[in-house]
Every structure is written in C-alpha cells, then in structure tokens.
Amino acid sequence: MNPDEMFHIGDRVKVGYDGKIKDKVPIGIITLTIELINLVISTKSVAPCNVAAL
C-alpha cells in the first residue's frame, strides 16, 4: 500500500486481505492491498481519506 495514496468518498476500491476476520468488536481485517477500481466524479465537495489512517 502507498501511504501517500488518497481515496475519496464515493471511490470504488478493491481490498485484499489475508483471509482472516478478527473476532472482536469492531470486526477487523489485515489489509494487504487497496486498488482504486473506478474514480467517481462528483460535483459535490468531498473529504479525502488517507490510506495511512486505515
């Protein structure tokens, strides 16, 4: 994963993980990859989401 990659609300992404789901609340996974599938173009102002925060 590139910690400098920015995703926005409405972007379609494909998340790869190790196949395990953590048995706790909130449920969690170990993310291995995040791929931008389709950038959604919107006229609305949206807040960016930094991959490093995930």
Coordinates of N, CA and C in Angstrom, one line a residue:
M1 N 0.8 -1.2 0.0 CA 0.0 0.0 0.0 C 0.9 1.2 0.0
N2 N 0.4 2.2 -0.7 CA 1.1 3.5 -0.8 C 0.5 4.5 0.3
P3 N 1.2 4.8 1.3 CA 0.6 5.7 2.3 C 0.3 7.1 1.8
D4 N 0.8 7.5 0.7 CA 0.5 8.8 0.1 C -0.7 8.8 -0.8
E5 N -1.2 7.6 -1.1 CA -2.4 7.5 -2.0 C -3.6 8.0 -1.3
M6 N -4.4 8.8 -2.0 CA -5.6 9.4 -1.4 C -6.8 8.8 -2.1
F7 N -7.8 8.5 -1.3 CA -9.1 8.0 -1.8 C -10.2 9.0 -1.3
H8 N -11.3 9.0 -2.0 CA -12.3 10.0 -1.7 C -13.6 9.2 -1.5
I9 N -14.5 9.8 -0.7 CA -15.8 9.2 -0.5 C -16.5 9.0 -1.9
G10 N -17.0 7.8 -2.1 CA -17.6 7.5 -3.4 C -16.7 6.7 -4.3
D11 N -15.3 6.7 -4.1 CA -14.4 5.9 -4.9 C -14.7 4.5 -4.7
R12 N -14.6 3.7 -5.8 CA -14.8 2.2 -5.7 C -13.4 1.6 -5.5
V13 N -13.2 0.8 -4.5 CA -11.9 0.2 -4.3 C -12.0 -1.3 -4.1
K14 N -11.0 -2.0 -4.4 CA -10.9 -3.5 -4.2 C -9.9 -3.7 -3.1
V15 N -10.3 -4.3 -2.0 CA -9.4 -4.5 -0.8 C -9.0 -6.0 -0.8
G16 N -7.7 -6.2 -0.7 CA -7.1 -7.5 -0.5 C -6.7 -7.7 1.0
Y17 N -7.1 -8.9 1.5 CA -6.7 -9.1 2.9 C -6.2 -10.5 3.1
D18 N -5.7 -10.9 4.3 CA -5.1 -12.2 4.5 C -6.1 -13.3 4.6
G19 N -7.4 -13.0 4.5 CA -8.4 -14.1 4.6 C -9.0 -14.3 6.0
K20 N -8.4 -13.7 7.0 CA -8.9 -13.8 8.4 C -9.7 -12.6 8.8
I21 N -10.7 -12.9 9.6 CA -11.5 -11.8 10.2 C -11.3 -11.9 11.7
K22 N -10.9 -10.7 12.3 CA -10.6 -10.7 13.7 C -12.0 -10.8 14.5
D23 N -12.0 -11.7 15.5 CA -13.2 -11.9 16.2 C -13.3 -11.0 17.4
K24 N -13.5 -9.7 17.1 CA -13.7 -8.7 18.2 C -14.6 -7.6 17.6
V25 N -15.0 -6.7 18.5 CA -15.8 -5.6 18.0 C -15.0 -4.3 18.1
P26 N -14.9 -3.5 17.1 CA -15.4 -3.8 15.7 C -14.6 -4.8 15.0
I27 N -15.3 -5.5 14.1 CA -14.6 -6.6 13.3 C -13.5 -5.9 12.5
G28 N -12.4 -6.6 12.4 CA -11.3 -6.0 11.6 C -10.6 -7.1 10.7
I29 N -9.8 -6.6 9.8 CA -9.0 -7.4 8.9 C -7.6 -6.8 8.8
I30 N -6.7 -7.6 8.3 CA -5.4 -7.1 8.0 C -5.4 -6.8 6.5
T31 N -5.3 -5.6 6.2 CA -5.4 -5.1 4.8 C -4.0 -5.3 4.1
L32 N -4.0 -6.0 3.0 CA -2.7 -6.2 2.3 C -2.6 -5.3 1.0
T33 N -3.7 -5.1 0.3 CA -3.7 -4.2 -0.8 C -5.0 -3.4 -0.9
I34 N -4.9 -2.3 -1.5 CA -6.1 -1.5 -1.8 C -5.9 -0.9 -3.3
E35 N -6.9 -1.2 -4.1 CA -6.8 -0.9 -5.5 C -8.0 0.0 -5.9
L36 N -7.7 1.2 -6.5 CA -8.8 2.0 -7.0 C -9.3 1.4 -8.2
I37 N -10.6 1.1 -8.2 CA -11.3 0.5 -9.4 C -11.9 1.5 -10.3
N38 N -12.6 2.4 -9.7 CA -13.4 3.4 -10.5 C -13.5 4.7 -9.8
L39 N -12.9 5.7 -10.3 CA -12.9 7.0 -9.7 C -14.3 7.6 -10.0
V40 N -15.0 8.0 -9.0 CA -16.4 8.6 -9.2 C -16.2 10.1 -9.2
I41 N -16.7 10.6 -10.3 CA -16.6 12.1 -10.5 C -17.9 12.7 -10.0
S42 N -17.7 13.7 -9.1 CA -18.9 14.3 -8.5 C -18.7 15.8 -8.4
T43 N -19.8 16.5 -8.5 CA -19.8 17.9 -8.4 C -19.8 18.4 -6.9
K44 N -20.0 17.4 -6.0 CA -20.1 17.7 -4.6 C -18.6 17.8 -4.0
S45 N -18.4 18.5 -3.0 CA -17.2 18.6 -2.3 C -17.1 17.4 -1.3
V46 N -16.0 16.7 -1.4 CA -15.9 15.5 -0.5 C -14.6 15.6 0.3
A47 N -14.6 15.0 1.4 CA -13.4 15.0 2.2 C -12.5 13.8 1.8
P48 N -11.2 14.0 1.7 CA -10.3 12.9 1.3 C -10.1 12.0 2.5
C49 N -9.7 10.7 2.2 CA -9.4 9.7 3.1 C -8.0 9.2 2.9
N50 N -7.1 9.4 3.9 CA -5.7 9.0 3.7 C -5.6 7.5 4.0
V51 N -4.9 6.7 3.2 CA -4.7 5.3 3.3 C -4.0 5.0 4.6
A52 N -3.0 5.9 5.0 CA -2.2 5.7 6.2 C -3.1 5.7 7.5
A53 N -4.3 6.3 7.4 CA -5.2 6.3 8.6 C -6.0 5.0 8.7
L54 N -6.0 4.2 7.6 CA -6.7 2.9 7.6 C -5.9 1.9 8.4

